[in-house]
């Protein structure tokens, strides 16, 4: 179904042909955020599902209590026609070597993020289909939306199509987990991986936290109270983002005061200036040429020394010490914890 105002095609329930998955067995490897949602949604959609978990898995009891059949990853993969790899990206290469033997010609290896395929950390056999079905949401919402009859928007991509029916099968899987109820767009492994990494580094997780911290420190260093700086630079961020999310930039500008609008329109580009744009282009280049991927893989192989150090510095930043007691004093934090969880997990994908 093509919307003439879009540069892309959006697929809905009617565009998916469930016969491409209904007589197949799907192995869902992992029962974490995405894994529990995909396996339960597929099973309730009538698809034969087997969950693959390591011998000592702490999730086995939960999966069985949810009515699912559990095998080891290698057994589950051997039994299945579609193997959906839903363990953390950093452990996927090792897990894949463990299940490789059970993946036969004509089977499908499926991902929810393109990193390991795009950066050649997993090289699947040449005689299998390789696809992606990636809900644009954390797993608990994929599950909750399915249960409530709504859907979760998602992406599909095909990397290898030996059977000729990889795309149709991916759409059928997207139907099974509820994504085509909300709408699914087609992308490539390269585009999904590179835009995802760039966005989380430059704009969402990295860019936004840096903006918040610099603003907070500017106010506190100038003698304003940390509590005021926290509200102004961190807490209000959500209110502004919500307005943009609901109706774009114009909706936000229309909702704030004229003074805020004039001040923001005249000063924003002074902060995020040509220099910031050059840094963004460098970040994108490091994503595109694999520099970032190599760095992150080496960091994991070395036991995550920089990651651990940076994480600690962030956790002990002044704004964190000011924010924690403040959030406890106000009621909104509890009410909106679902939203916070959503944002946190969305940044993980
Ligand atoms: P999780 O971190 O939630 O996965 C946890 C599961 O992986 C657990 O069942 C765990 O097993 C298993 N696991 C961890 N390490 C190993 C190992 N060494 N061997 C075998 N099993 C292991 O992953 P996510 O659901 O967050 O991510 C899965 C995929 O989905 C990734 O590719 C991610 O990029 C993508 N994605 C994630 C999104 C999100 O919001 N989280 C959104 C969109 C895509 P055990 O139970 O035994 O501990
Ligand atoms: Mg098999």
PDB file of N, CA, C and O in Angstrom, residues 261-300:
ATOM      1  N   UNK A 261       9.372  31.312  21.844  1.00  0.00           N
ATOM      2  CA  UNK A 261       9.507  31.026  20.417  1.00  0.00           C
ATOM      3  C   UNK A 261      10.571  31.927  19.778  1.00  0.00           C
ATOM      4  O   UNK A 261      11.472  31.445  19.082  1.00  0.00           O
ATOM      5  N   UNK A 262      10.487  33.230  20.067  1.00  0.00           N
ATOM      6  CA  UNK A 262      11.462  34.156  19.474  1.00  0.00           C
ATOM      7  C   UNK A 262      12.875  33.843  19.989  1.00  0.00           C
ATOM      8  O   UNK A 262      13.834  33.747  19.218  1.00  0.00           O
ATOM      9  N   UNK A 263      12.988  33.634  21.306  1.00  0.00           N
ATOM     10  CA  UNK A 263      14.306  33.348  21.892  1.00  0.00           C
ATOM     11  C   UNK A 263      14.884  32.062  21.346  1.00  0.00           C
ATOM     12  O   UNK A 263      16.074  31.976  21.021  1.00  0.00           O
ATOM     13  N   UNK A 264      14.038  31.069  21.216  1.00  0.00           N
ATOM     14  CA  UNK A 264      14.519  29.779  20.722  1.00  0.00           C
ATOM     15  C   UNK A 264      14.903  29.844  19.258  1.00  0.00           C
ATOM     16  O   UNK A 264      15.955  29.330  18.849  1.00  0.00           O
ATOM     17  N   UNK A 265      14.063  30.529  18.473  1.00  0.00           N
ATOM     18  CA  UNK A 265      14.352  30.612  17.032  1.00  0.00           C
ATOM     19  C   UNK A 265      15.619  31.413  16.750  1.00  0.00           C
ATOM     20  O   UNK A 265      16.347  31.123  15.802  1.00  0.00           O
ATOM     21  N   UNK A 266      15.895  32.412  17.594  1.00  0.00           N
ATOM     22  CA  UNK A 266      17.089  33.230  17.338  1.00  0.00           C
ATOM     23  C   UNK A 266      18.350  32.646  17.958  1.00  0.00           C
ATOM     24  O   UNK A 266      19.453  32.929  17.508  1.00  0.00           O
ATOM     25  N   UNK A 267      18.227  31.796  19.020  1.00  0.00           N
ATOM     26  CA  UNK A 267      19.426  31.349  19.747  1.00  0.00           C
ATOM     27  C   UNK A 267      19.804  29.881  19.540  1.00  0.00           C
ATOM     28  O   UNK A 267      20.939  29.497  19.771  1.00  0.00           O
ATOM     29  N   UNK A 268      18.821  29.058  19.140  1.00  0.00           N
ATOM     30  CA  UNK A 268      19.100  27.618  19.044  1.00  0.00           C
ATOM     31  C   UNK A 268      20.274  27.289  18.140  1.00  0.00           C
ATOM     32  O   UNK A 268      21.151  26.493  18.501  1.00  0.00           O
ATOM     33  N   UNK A 269      20.312  27.935  16.979  1.00  0.00           N
ATOM     34  CA  UNK A 269      21.392  27.658  16.025  1.00  0.00           C
ATOM     35  C   UNK A 269      22.756  28.125  16.516  1.00  0.00           C
ATOM     36  O   UNK A 269      23.781  27.718  15.974  1.00  0.00           O
ATOM     37  N   UNK A 270      22.759  29.032  17.529  1.00  0.00           N
ATOM     38  CA  UNK A 270      24.052  29.451  18.085  1.00  0.00           C
ATOM     39  C   UNK A 270      24.664  28.331  18.919  1.00  0.00           C
ATOM     40  O   UNK A 270      25.881  28.250  19.069  1.00  0.00           O
ATOM     41  N   UNK A 271      23.799  27.491  19.506  1.00  0.00           N
ATOM     42  CA  UNK A 271      24.301  26.390  20.337  1.00  0.00           C
ATOM     43  C   UNK A 271      24.665  25.206  19.440  1.00  0.00           C
ATOM     44  O   UNK A 271      25.783  24.709  19.453  1.00  0.00           O
ATOM     45  N   UNK A 272      23.695  24.759  18.680  1.00  0.00           N
ATOM     46  CA  UNK A 272      23.953  23.654  17.752  1.00  0.00           C
ATOM     47  C   UNK A 272      24.330  24.305  16.422  1.00  0.00           C
ATOM     48  O   UNK A 272      23.511  24.436  15.515  1.00  0.00           O
ATOM     49  N   UNK A 273      25.580  24.706  16.302  1.00  0.00           N
ATOM     50  CA  UNK A 273      26.039  25.526  15.188  1.00  0.00           C
ATOM     51  C   UNK A 273      26.782  24.694  14.135  1.00  0.00           C
ATOM     52  O   UNK A 273      26.739  23.468  14.161  1.00  0.00           O
ATOM     53  N   UNK A 274      27.463  25.367  13.223  1.00  0.00           N
ATOM     54  CA  UNK A 274      28.191  24.668  12.158  1.00  0.00           C
ATOM     55  C   UNK A 274      29.210  23.670  12.716  1.00  0.00           C
ATOM     56  O   UNK A 274      29.463  22.635  12.124  1.00  0.00           O
ATOM     57  N   UNK A 275      29.788  24.044  13.849  1.00  0.00           N
ATOM     58  CA  UNK A 275      30.753  23.155  14.484  1.00  0.00           C
ATOM     59  C   UNK A 275      30.082  21.847  14.900  1.00  0.00           C
ATOM     60  O   UNK A 275      30.609  20.754  14.660  1.00  0.00           O
ATOM     61  N   UNK A 276      28.887  21.967  15.501  1.00  0.00           N
ATOM     62  CA  UNK A 276      28.161  20.759  15.909  1.00  0.00           C
ATOM     63  C   UNK A 276      27.799  19.931  14.675  1.00  0.00           C
ATOM     64  O   UNK A 276      27.868  18.693  14.692  1.00  0.00           O
ATOM     65  N   UNK A 277      27.426  20.603  13.603  1.00  0.00           N
ATOM     66  CA  UNK A 277      27.095  19.892  12.373  1.00  0.00           C
ATOM     67  C   UNK A 277      28.302  19.108  11.835  1.00  0.00           C
ATOM     68  O   UNK A 277      28.181  17.963  11.392  1.00  0.00           O
ATOM     69  N   UNK A 278      29.493  19.742  11.888  1.00  0.00           N
ATOM     70  CA  UNK A 278      30.704  19.029  11.445  1.00  0.00           C
ATOM     71  C   UNK A 278      30.955  17.796  12.311  1.00  0.00           C
ATOM     72  O   UNK A 278      31.331  16.740  11.805  1.00  0.00           O
ATOM     73  N   UNK A 279      30.770  17.952  13.632  1.00  0.00           N
ATOM     74  CA  UNK A 279      30.962  16.797  14.526  1.00  0.00           C
ATOM     75  C   UNK A 279      29.957  15.685  14.177  1.00  0.00           C
ATOM     76  O   UNK A 279      30.281  14.503  14.196  1.00  0.00           O
ATOM     77  N   UNK A 280      28.730  16.082  13.859  1.00  0.00           N
ATOM     78  CA  UNK A 280      27.723  15.081  13.484  1.00  0.00           C
ATOM     79  C   UNK A 280      28.156  14.336  12.231  1.00  0.00           C
ATOM     80  O   UNK A 280      28.000  13.111  12.141  1.00  0.00           O
ATOM     81  N   UNK A 281      28.700  15.063  11.276  1.00  0.00           N
ATOM     82  CA  UNK A 281      29.142  14.417  10.035  1.00  0.00           C
ATOM     83  C   UNK A 281      30.292  13.451  10.312  1.00  0.00           C
ATOM     84  O   UNK A 281      30.384  12.382   9.704  1.00  0.00           O
ATOM     85  N   UNK A 282      31.154  13.815  11.251  1.00  0.00           N
ATOM     86  CA  UNK A 282      32.254  12.913  11.623  1.00  0.00           C
ATOM     87  C   UNK A 282      31.714  11.650  12.304  1.00  0.00           C
ATOM     88  O   UNK A 282      32.208  10.547  12.070  1.00  0.00           O
ATOM     89  N   UNK A 283      30.715  11.857  13.172  1.00  0.00           N
ATOM     90  CA  UNK A 283      30.111  10.707  13.849  1.00  0.00           C
ATOM     91  C   UNK A 283      29.470   9.778  12.825  1.00  0.00           C
ATOM     92  O   UNK A 283      29.645   8.548  12.880  1.00  0.00           O
ATOM     93  N   UNK A 284      28.779  10.353  11.849  1.00  0.00           N
ATOM     94  CA  UNK A 284      28.151   9.547  10.807  1.00  0.00           C
ATOM     95  C   UNK A 284      29.204   8.784   9.989  1.00  0.00           C
ATOM     96  O   UNK A 284      29.028   7.607   9.677  1.00  0.00           O
ATOM     97  N   UNK A 285      30.303   9.462   9.697  1.00  0.00           N
ATOM     98  CA  UNK A 285      31.377   8.807   8.933  1.00  0.00           C
ATOM     99  C   UNK A 285      31.945   7.608   9.687  1.00  0.00           C
ATOM    100  O   UNK A 285      32.204   6.564   9.098  1.00  0.00           O
ATOM    101  N   UNK A 286      32.115   7.774  10.996  1.00  0.00           N
ATOM    102  CA  UNK A 286      32.662   6.684  11.809  1.00  0.00           C
ATOM    103  C   UNK A 286      31.686   5.512  11.894  1.00  0.00           C
ATOM    104  O   UNK A 286      32.085   4.359  12.057  1.00  0.00           O
ATOM    105  N   UNK A 287      30.391   5.816  11.781  1.00  0.00           N
ATOM    106  CA  UNK A 287      29.381   4.756  11.718  1.00  0.00           C
ATOM    107  C   UNK A 287      29.474   4.066  10.357  1.00  0.00           C
ATOM    108  O   UNK A 287      29.521   2.842  10.250  1.00  0.00           O
ATOM    109  N   UNK A 288      29.553   4.876   9.295  1.00  0.00           N
ATOM    110  CA  UNK A 288      29.531   4.330   7.928  1.00  0.00           C
ATOM    111  C   UNK A 288      30.775   3.526   7.596  1.00  0.00           C
ATOM    112  O   UNK A 288      30.694   2.507   6.914  1.00  0.00           O
ATOM    113  N   UNK A 289      31.942   4.002   8.040  1.00  0.00           N
ATOM    114  CA  UNK A 289      33.168   3.284   7.640  1.00  0.00           C
ATOM    115  C   UNK A 289      33.561   2.177   8.619  1.00  0.00           C
ATOM    116  O   UNK A 289      34.604   1.550   8.472  1.00  0.00           O
ATOM    117  N   UNK A 290      32.714   1.951   9.635  1.00  0.00           N
ATOM    118  CA  UNK A 290      32.948   0.826  10.548  1.00  0.00           C
ATOM    119  C   UNK A 290      33.861   1.146  11.719  1.00  0.00           C
ATOM    120  O   UNK A 290      34.113   0.285  12.568  1.00  0.00           O
ATOM    121  N   UNK A 291      34.368   2.391  11.789  1.00  0.00           N
ATOM    122  CA  UNK A 291      35.257   2.750  12.910  1.00  0.00           C
ATOM    123  C   UNK A 291      34.557   2.551  14.253  1.00  0.00           C
ATOM    124  O   UNK A 291      35.115   1.968  15.179  1.00  0.00           O
ATOM    125  N   UNK A 292      33.317   3.031  14.350  1.00  0.00           N
ATOM    126  CA  UNK A 292      32.604   2.880  15.619  1.00  0.00           C
ATOM    127  C   UNK A 292      32.386   1.404  15.954  1.00  0.00           C
ATOM    128  O   UNK A 292      32.590   0.977  17.087  1.00  0.00           O
ATOM    129  N   UNK A 293      31.970   0.623  14.959  1.00  0.00           N
ATOM    130  CA  UNK A 293      31.689  -0.796  15.206  1.00  0.00           C
ATOM    131  C   UNK A 293      32.952  -1.507  15.702  1.00  0.00           C
ATOM    132  O   UNK A 293      32.906  -2.269  16.668  1.00  0.00           O
ATOM    133  N   UNK A 294      34.083  -1.243  15.045  1.00  0.00           N
ATOM    134  CA  UNK A 294      35.338  -1.886  15.471  1.00  0.00           C
ATOM    135  C   UNK A 294      35.693  -1.486  16.894  1.00  0.00           C
ATOM    136  O   UNK A 294      36.116  -2.317  17.705  1.00  0.00           O
ATOM    137  N   UNK A 295      35.491  -0.209  17.217  1.00  0.00           N
ATOM    138  CA  UNK A 295      35.799   0.285  18.569  1.00  0.00           C
ATOM    139  C   UNK A 295      34.926  -0.426  19.611  1.00  0.00           C
ATOM    140  O   UNK A 295      35.415  -0.870  20.647  1.00  0.00           O
ATOM    141  N   UNK A 296      33.653  -0.555  19.336  1.00  0.00           N
ATOM    142  CA  UNK A 296      32.710  -1.151  20.295  1.00  0.00           C
ATOM    143  C   UNK A 296      32.974  -2.651  20.461  1.00  0.00           C
ATOM    144  O   UNK A 296      32.895  -3.200  21.559  1.00  0.00           O
ATOM    145  N   UNK A 297      33.320  -3.315  19.367  1.00  0.00           N
ATOM    146  CA  UNK A 297      33.638  -4.746  19.448  1.00  0.00           C
ATOM    147  C   UNK A 297      34.913  -4.943  20.277  1.00  0.00           C
ATOM    148  O   UNK A 297      34.977  -5.797  21.165  1.00  0.00           O
ATOM    149  N   UNK A 298      35.936  -4.108  20.032  1.00  0.00           N
ATOM    150  CA  UNK A 298      37.195  -4.205  20.788  1.00  0.00           C
ATOM    151  C   UNK A 298      36.955  -3.888  22.262  1.00  0.00           C
ATOM    152  O   UNK A 298      37.522  -4.533  23.158  1.00  0.00           O
ATOM    153  N   UNK A 299      36.099  -2.900  22.521  1.00  0.00           N
ATOM    154  CA  UNK A 299      35.770  -2.517  23.894  1.00  0.00           C
ATOM    155  C   UNK A 299      35.142  -3.706  24.645  1.00  0.00           C
ATOM    156  O   UNK A 299      35.478  -3.973  25.800  1.00  0.00           O
ATOM    157  N   UNK A 300      34.268  -4.427  23.978  1.00  0.00           N
ATOM    158  CA  UNK A 300      33.661  -5.614  24.591  1.00  0.00           C
ATOM    159  C   UNK A 300      34.677  -6.713  24.818  1.00  0.00           C
ATOM    160  O   UNK A 300      34.677  -7.371  25.859  1.00  0.00           O
TER     161      UNK A 300
END
